[in-house]
Amino acid sequence: MSDSDGQSILGLLQHTSTELLAFFERRVLPREDAADLLNETMLQAWRREDSVPEDHERRRMWLFTIAHNVLLNHQRSSRRRSELITKIRQQLAVYQPVLDGSESSEVRDVVLRLPKEQRELVLLIHWDGFTINESAEILGVNASTARSRYAQARAVLRTHLGDATPDT
Amino acid sequence: MTLDELLDNSRPQIAQRTPELLDDLCLLARETSAMSSQPRGRRRATIASLVAIAVFGLGTAAVASGHLPFGWTTTTGGHCLITSASVIMADPTTTGSEAAFQHSTTAQREAAVKEANRYLTGYEFAGIDVPSAVATWKRSEAAAIAAQPVASERQPRLEGDELEVEAMRYRVQSDLKTHIEKLGLPFDALMPIFESTGTVGPDGVFRCGG
């Protein structure tokens, strides 16, 4: 697949944009900041075009690794907003999410109190649908470390969520 | 409801994907192309398989030490390379470090970071007996697995190159812990970071370079 005209990475970004936006929407407040982070992720992807993997699934992982690093740098970054970003921010603000049940909120609270290295693994697996190995790659840890952390996180969650979580 | 279902359902709602928003996202992908300084039309000469830097611990501020990089040939024939070993201050909200922060002063923690990095800079990686380090790691791993109550969720035992890299990291970290605690400094306030080269293949298995 040729990247010579930029079409390849453009297709990747367009195809993955809504997933990337959701990745940020679930993690930042105010939610509209997700638009800025998506913008930064796309910019970095273009700048690293020479390192995009050939394999389709590897390309998606490559993009989410960039997104994760953008998220880590979020608080340090300064942003300039284009008109388009401002428009996307407005759309994220207008479409208020439907309030979900108290049980989901309670579970979310417990998840968000996990140590951050466990928390982010749980979020990638259960909110974003990645496997443990894929999550390890995005977080920059080896797979065994991720498996160990995930097992620890589940043990903590079972303790806190108690009877609602029978073994399966 | 199972734990998996509870966790899946805890996913926060996202904004509605309207046609207008989807159009704007596609437009953004094009706009960022123009905004980036990367010239189009430059294609990489080769694409190697993705070489990952396996980072053990969190953070990215690793500093190359005096005796690094250190490489060795594993029993499976891989050539493993530890490229850096350093220490940063742990996040006080991380489990395991909260007590260390409560029972130490800022000056003690800063001294621990400084001393740990000094120690790692002079650490003789070549002096590590790899089979001995592997045996030590296996004992630690077995104890950790035995303490995990749910059989189906127990961590798998490490094998191959991943086992040796982890065993080396564990040996260095254990030596560092002994040294720091002997000085009366708070080891648990530290976040050691070890980096090694290797590849996580499509099968999810970590391998050092060939």
mmCIF file of N, CA, C and O in Angstrom, chain B residues 161-209:
data_model
loop_
_atom_site.group_PDB
_atom_site.id
_atom_site.type_symbol
_atom_site.label_atom_id
_atom_site.label_comp_id
_atom_site.label_asym_id
_atom_site.label_seq_id
_atom_site.Cartn_x
_atom_site.Cartn_y
_atom_site.Cartn_z
ATOM 1 N N ASP B 161 12.221 -15.659 26.300
ATOM 2 C CA ASP B 161 12.950 -14.393 26.454
ATOM 3 C C ASP B 161 12.307 -13.500 27.505
ATOM 4 O O ASP B 161 12.993 -12.798 28.255
ATOM 5 N N GLU B 162 10.986 -13.507 27.540
ATOM 6 C CA GLU B 162 10.274 -12.652 28.487
ATOM 7 C C GLU B 162 10.646 -13.026 29.922
ATOM 8 O O GLU B 162 10.821 -12.159 30.782
ATOM 9 N N LEU B 163 10.797 -14.307 30.159
ATOM 10 C CA LEU B 163 11.188 -14.786 31.484
ATOM 11 C C LEU B 163 12.565 -14.238 31.856
ATOM 12 O O LEU B 163 12.772 -13.722 32.960
ATOM 13 N N GLU B 164 13.507 -14.311 30.937
ATOM 14 C CA GLU B 164 14.873 -13.880 31.264
ATOM 15 C C GLU B 164 14.959 -12.367 31.460
ATOM 16 O O GLU B 164 15.650 -11.881 32.358
ATOM 17 N N VAL B 165 14.263 -11.625 30.619
ATOM 18 C CA VAL B 165 14.285 -10.162 30.764
ATOM 19 C C VAL B 165 13.671 -9.767 32.109
ATOM 20 O O VAL B 165 14.197 -8.922 32.838
ATOM 21 N N GLU B 166 12.559 -10.383 32.426
ATOM 22 C CA GLU B 166 11.889 -10.059 33.687
ATOM 23 C C GLU B 166 12.757 -10.461 34.883
ATOM 24 O O GLU B 166 12.816 -9.754 35.893
ATOM 25 N N ALA B 167 13.431 -11.618 34.756
ATOM 26 C CA ALA B 167 14.300 -12.082 35.843
ATOM 27 C C ALA B 167 15.457 -11.114 36.070
ATOM 28 O O ALA B 167 15.829 -10.824 37.214
ATOM 29 N N MET B 168 16.002 -10.585 34.982
ATOM 30 C CA MET B 168 17.104 -9.617 35.103
ATOM 31 C C MET B 168 16.605 -8.331 35.768
ATOM 32 O O MET B 168 17.251 -7.763 36.649
ATOM 33 N N ARG B 169 15.449 -7.875 35.314
ATOM 34 C CA ARG B 169 14.878 -6.666 35.925
ATOM 35 C C ARG B 169 14.651 -6.873 37.414
ATOM 36 O O ARG B 169 14.974 -6.016 38.234
ATOM 37 N N TYR B 170 14.133 -8.021 37.738
ATOM 38 C CA TYR B 170 13.812 -8.319 39.137
ATOM 39 C C TYR B 170 15.079 -8.358 39.993
ATOM 40 O O TYR B 170 15.098 -7.861 41.113
ATOM 41 N N ARG B 171 16.168 -8.940 39.424
ATOM 42 C CA ARG B 171 17.418 -9.006 40.175
ATOM 43 C C ARG B 171 17.968 -7.601 40.436
ATOM 44 O O ARG B 171 18.355 -7.264 41.558
ATOM 45 N N VAL B 172 17.985 -6.778 39.405
ATOM 46 C CA VAL B 172 18.517 -5.409 39.563
ATOM 47 C C VAL B 172 17.659 -4.636 40.561
ATOM 48 O O VAL B 172 18.179 -3.955 41.456
ATOM 49 N N GLN B 173 16.360 -4.772 40.430
ATOM 50 C CA GLN B 173 15.467 -4.033 41.332
ATOM 51 C C GLN B 173 15.617 -4.525 42.776
ATOM 52 O O GLN B 173 15.570 -3.721 43.710
ATOM 53 N N SER B 174 15.813 -5.820 42.958
ATOM 54 C CA SER B 174 16.000 -6.357 44.308
ATOM 55 C C SER B 174 17.293 -5.833 44.930
ATOM 56 O O SER B 174 17.332 -5.461 46.107
ATOM 57 N N ASP B 175 18.353 -5.812 44.116
ATOM 58 C CA ASP B 175 19.634 -5.281 44.614
ATOM 59 C C ASP B 175 19.494 -3.800 44.963
ATOM 60 O O ASP B 175 20.032 -3.325 45.971
ATOM 61 N N LEU B 176 18.777 -3.079 44.113
ATOM 62 C CA LEU B 176 18.564 -1.649 44.368
ATOM 63 C C LEU B 176 17.777 -1.451 45.668
ATOM 64 O O LEU B 176 18.111 -0.584 46.482
ATOM 65 N N LYS B 177 16.763 -2.261 45.865
ATOM 66 C CA LYS B 177 15.937 -2.152 47.071
ATOM 67 C C LYS B 177 16.775 -2.390 48.324
ATOM 68 O O LYS B 177 16.696 -1.629 49.297
ATOM 69 N N THR B 178 17.598 -3.417 48.261
ATOM 70 C CA THR B 178 18.466 -3.717 49.412
ATOM 71 C C THR B 178 19.374 -2.532 49.719
ATOM 72 O O THR B 178 19.535 -2.124 50.876
ATOM 73 N N HIS B 179 19.947 -1.972 48.666
ATOM 74 C CA HIS B 179 20.880 -0.852 48.841
ATOM 75 C C HIS B 179 20.179 0.378 49.425
ATOM 76 O O HIS B 179 20.676 0.991 50.378
ATOM 77 N N ILE B 180 19.034 0.713 48.876
ATOM 78 C CA ILE B 180 18.332 1.926 49.316
ATOM 79 C C ILE B 180 17.840 1.772 50.762
ATOM 80 O O ILE B 180 17.963 2.697 51.582
ATOM 81 N N GLU B 181 17.302 0.608 51.075
ATOM 82 C CA GLU B 181 16.775 0.411 52.423
ATOM 83 C C GLU B 181 17.896 0.342 53.466
ATOM 84 O O GLU B 181 17.706 0.738 54.621
ATOM 85 N N LYS B 182 19.041 -0.144 53.038
ATOM 86 C CA LYS B 182 20.190 -0.181 53.959
ATOM 87 C C LYS B 182 20.589 1.241 54.372
ATOM 88 O O LYS B 182 21.086 1.464 55.478
ATOM 89 N N LEU B 183 20.336 2.190 53.502
ATOM 90 C CA LEU B 183 20.663 3.592 53.797
ATOM 91 C C LEU B 183 19.528 4.289 54.560
ATOM 92 O O LEU B 183 19.612 5.484 54.852
ATOM 93 N N GLY B 184 18.457 3.552 54.834
ATOM 94 C CA GLY B 184 17.337 4.139 55.569
ATOM 95 C C GLY B 184 16.462 5.033 54.717
ATOM 96 O O GLY B 184 15.709 5.870 55.238
ATOM 97 N N LEU B 185 16.548 4.848 53.395
ATOM 98 C CA LEU B 185 15.757 5.690 52.489
ATOM 99 C C LEU B 185 14.520 4.914 52.005
ATOM 100 O O LEU B 185 14.528 3.677 51.975
ATOM 101 N N PRO B 186 13.456 5.635 51.618
ATOM 102 C CA PRO B 186 12.175 4.972 51.278
ATOM 103 C C PRO B 186 12.149 4.416 49.854
ATOM 104 O O PRO B 186 11.812 5.131 48.912
ATOM 105 N N PHE B 187 12.435 3.128 49.705
ATOM 106 C CA PHE B 187 12.432 2.513 48.372
ATOM 107 C C PHE B 187 11.043 2.550 47.741
ATOM 108 O O PHE B 187 10.898 2.730 46.527
ATOM 109 N N ASP B 188 10.013 2.389 48.553
ATOM 110 C CA ASP B 188 8.656 2.325 47.991
ATOM 111 C C ASP B 188 8.183 3.657 47.417
ATOM 112 O O ASP B 188 7.137 3.711 46.762
ATOM 113 N N ALA B 189 8.932 4.714 47.673
ATOM 114 C CA ALA B 189 8.578 5.999 47.066
ATOM 115 C C ALA B 189 9.167 6.130 45.667
ATOM 116 O O ALA B 189 8.975 7.140 45.007
ATOM 117 N N LEU B 190 9.886 5.101 45.225
ATOM 118 C CA LEU B 190 10.562 5.167 43.926
ATOM 119 C C LEU B 190 9.812 4.382 42.864
ATOM 120 O O LEU B 190 9.126 3.412 43.153
ATOM 121 N N MET B 191 9.979 4.803 41.643
ATOM 122 C CA MET B 191 9.440 4.072 40.498
ATOM 123 C C MET B 191 10.610 3.711 39.578
ATOM 124 O O MET B 191 11.083 4.528 38.803
ATOM 125 N N PRO B 192 11.126 2.473 39.716
ATOM 126 C CA PRO B 192 12.220 2.071 38.817
ATOM 127 C C PRO B 192 11.699 1.860 37.396
ATOM 128 O O PRO B 192 10.594 1.356 37.208
ATOM 129 N N ILE B 193 12.492 2.235 36.430
ATOM 130 C CA ILE B 193 12.110 2.072 35.026
ATOM 131 C C ILE B 193 13.244 1.342 34.300
ATOM 132 O O ILE B 193 14.369 1.811 34.287
ATOM 133 N N PHE B 194 12.925 0.210 33.733
ATOM 134 C CA PHE B 194 13.909 -0.545 32.958
ATOM 135 C C PHE B 194 13.381 -0.652 31.534
ATOM 136 O O PHE B 194 12.219 -0.954 31.330
ATOM 137 N N GLU B 195 14.263 -0.427 30.599
ATOM 138 C CA GLU B 195 13.850 -0.569 29.209
ATOM 139 C C GLU B 195 14.693 -1.637 28.541
ATOM 140 O O GLU B 195 15.898 -1.733 28.778
ATOM 141 N N SER B 196 14.050 -2.452 27.715
ATOM 142 C CA SER B 196 14.782 -3.447 26.944
ATOM 143 C C SER B 196 14.177 -3.510 25.560
ATOM 144 O O SER B 196 12.999 -3.204 25.369
ATOM 145 N N THR B 197 14.993 -3.898 24.590
ATOM 146 C CA THR B 197 14.468 -3.991 23.231
ATOM 147 C C THR B 197 13.841 -5.357 23.026
ATOM 148 O O THR B 197 14.257 -6.346 23.629
ATOM 149 N N GLY B 198 12.868 -5.424 22.191
ATOM 150 C CA GLY B 198 12.219 -6.688 21.899
ATOM 151 C C GLY B 198 10.998 -6.451 21.054
ATOM 152 O O GLY B 198 10.644 -5.310 20.753
ATOM 153 N N THR B 199 10.384 -7.526 20.655
ATOM 154 C CA THR B 199 9.219 -7.436 19.791
ATOM 155 C C THR B 199 8.088 -8.266 20.371
ATOM 156 O O THR B 199 8.308 -9.395 20.780
ATOM 157 N N VAL B 200 6.903 -7.677 20.408
ATOM 158 C CA VAL B 200 5.723 -8.463 20.746
ATOM 159 C C VAL B 200 5.103 -8.897 19.427
ATOM 160 O O VAL B 200 4.643 -8.071 18.643
ATOM 161 N N GLY B 201 5.152 -10.183 19.154
ATOM 162 C CA GLY B 201 4.674 -10.697 17.873
ATOM 163 C C GLY B 201 3.161 -10.738 17.792
ATOM 164 O O GLY B 201 2.470 -10.457 18.773
ATOM 165 N N PRO B 202 2.638 -11.106 16.631
ATOM 166 C CA PRO B 202 1.181 -11.204 16.461
ATOM 167 C C PRO B 202 0.558 -12.213 17.417
ATOM 168 O O PRO B 202 -0.629 -12.137 17.713
ATOM 169 N N ASP B 203 1.370 -13.160 17.878
ATOM 170 C CA ASP B 203 0.861 -14.156 18.829
ATOM 171 C C ASP B 203 0.879 -13.639 20.265
ATOM 172 O O ASP B 203 0.540 -14.366 21.194
ATOM 173 N N GLY B 204 1.307 -12.380 20.442
ATOM 174 C CA GLY B 204 1.327 -11.796 21.778
ATOM 175 C C GLY B 204 2.545 -12.192 22.589
ATOM 176 O O GLY B 204 2.657 -11.822 23.748
ATOM 177 N N VAL B 205 3.469 -12.907 21.971
ATOM 178 C CA VAL B 205 4.650 -13.373 22.705
ATOM 179 C C VAL B 205 5.792 -12.376 22.518
ATOM 180 O O VAL B 205 6.079 -11.938 21.405
ATOM 181 N N PHE B 206 6.447 -12.043 23.640
ATOM 182 C CA PHE B 206 7.567 -11.115 23.599
ATOM 183 C C PHE B 206 8.844 -11.876 23.239
ATOM 184 O O PHE B 206 9.133 -12.921 23.816
ATOM 185 N N ARG B 207 9.589 -11.353 22.288
ATOM 186 C CA ARG B 207 10.863 -11.969 21.923
ATOM 187 C C ARG B 207 11.928 -10.897 21.789
ATOM 188 O O ARG B 207 11.665 -9.814 21.262
ATOM 189 N N CYS B 208 13.136 -11.241 22.284
ATOM 190 C CA CYS B 208 14.256 -10.336 22.066
ATOM 191 C C CYS B 208 14.669 -10.434 20.594
ATOM 192 O O CYS B 208 14.210 -11.312 19.878
ATOM 193 N N GLY B 209 15.539 -9.514 20.191
ATOM 194 C CA GLY B 209 15.992 -9.521 18.803
ATOM 195 C C GLY B 209 16.719 -10.810 18.474
ATOM 196 O O GLY B 209 17.302 -11.442 19.346
#
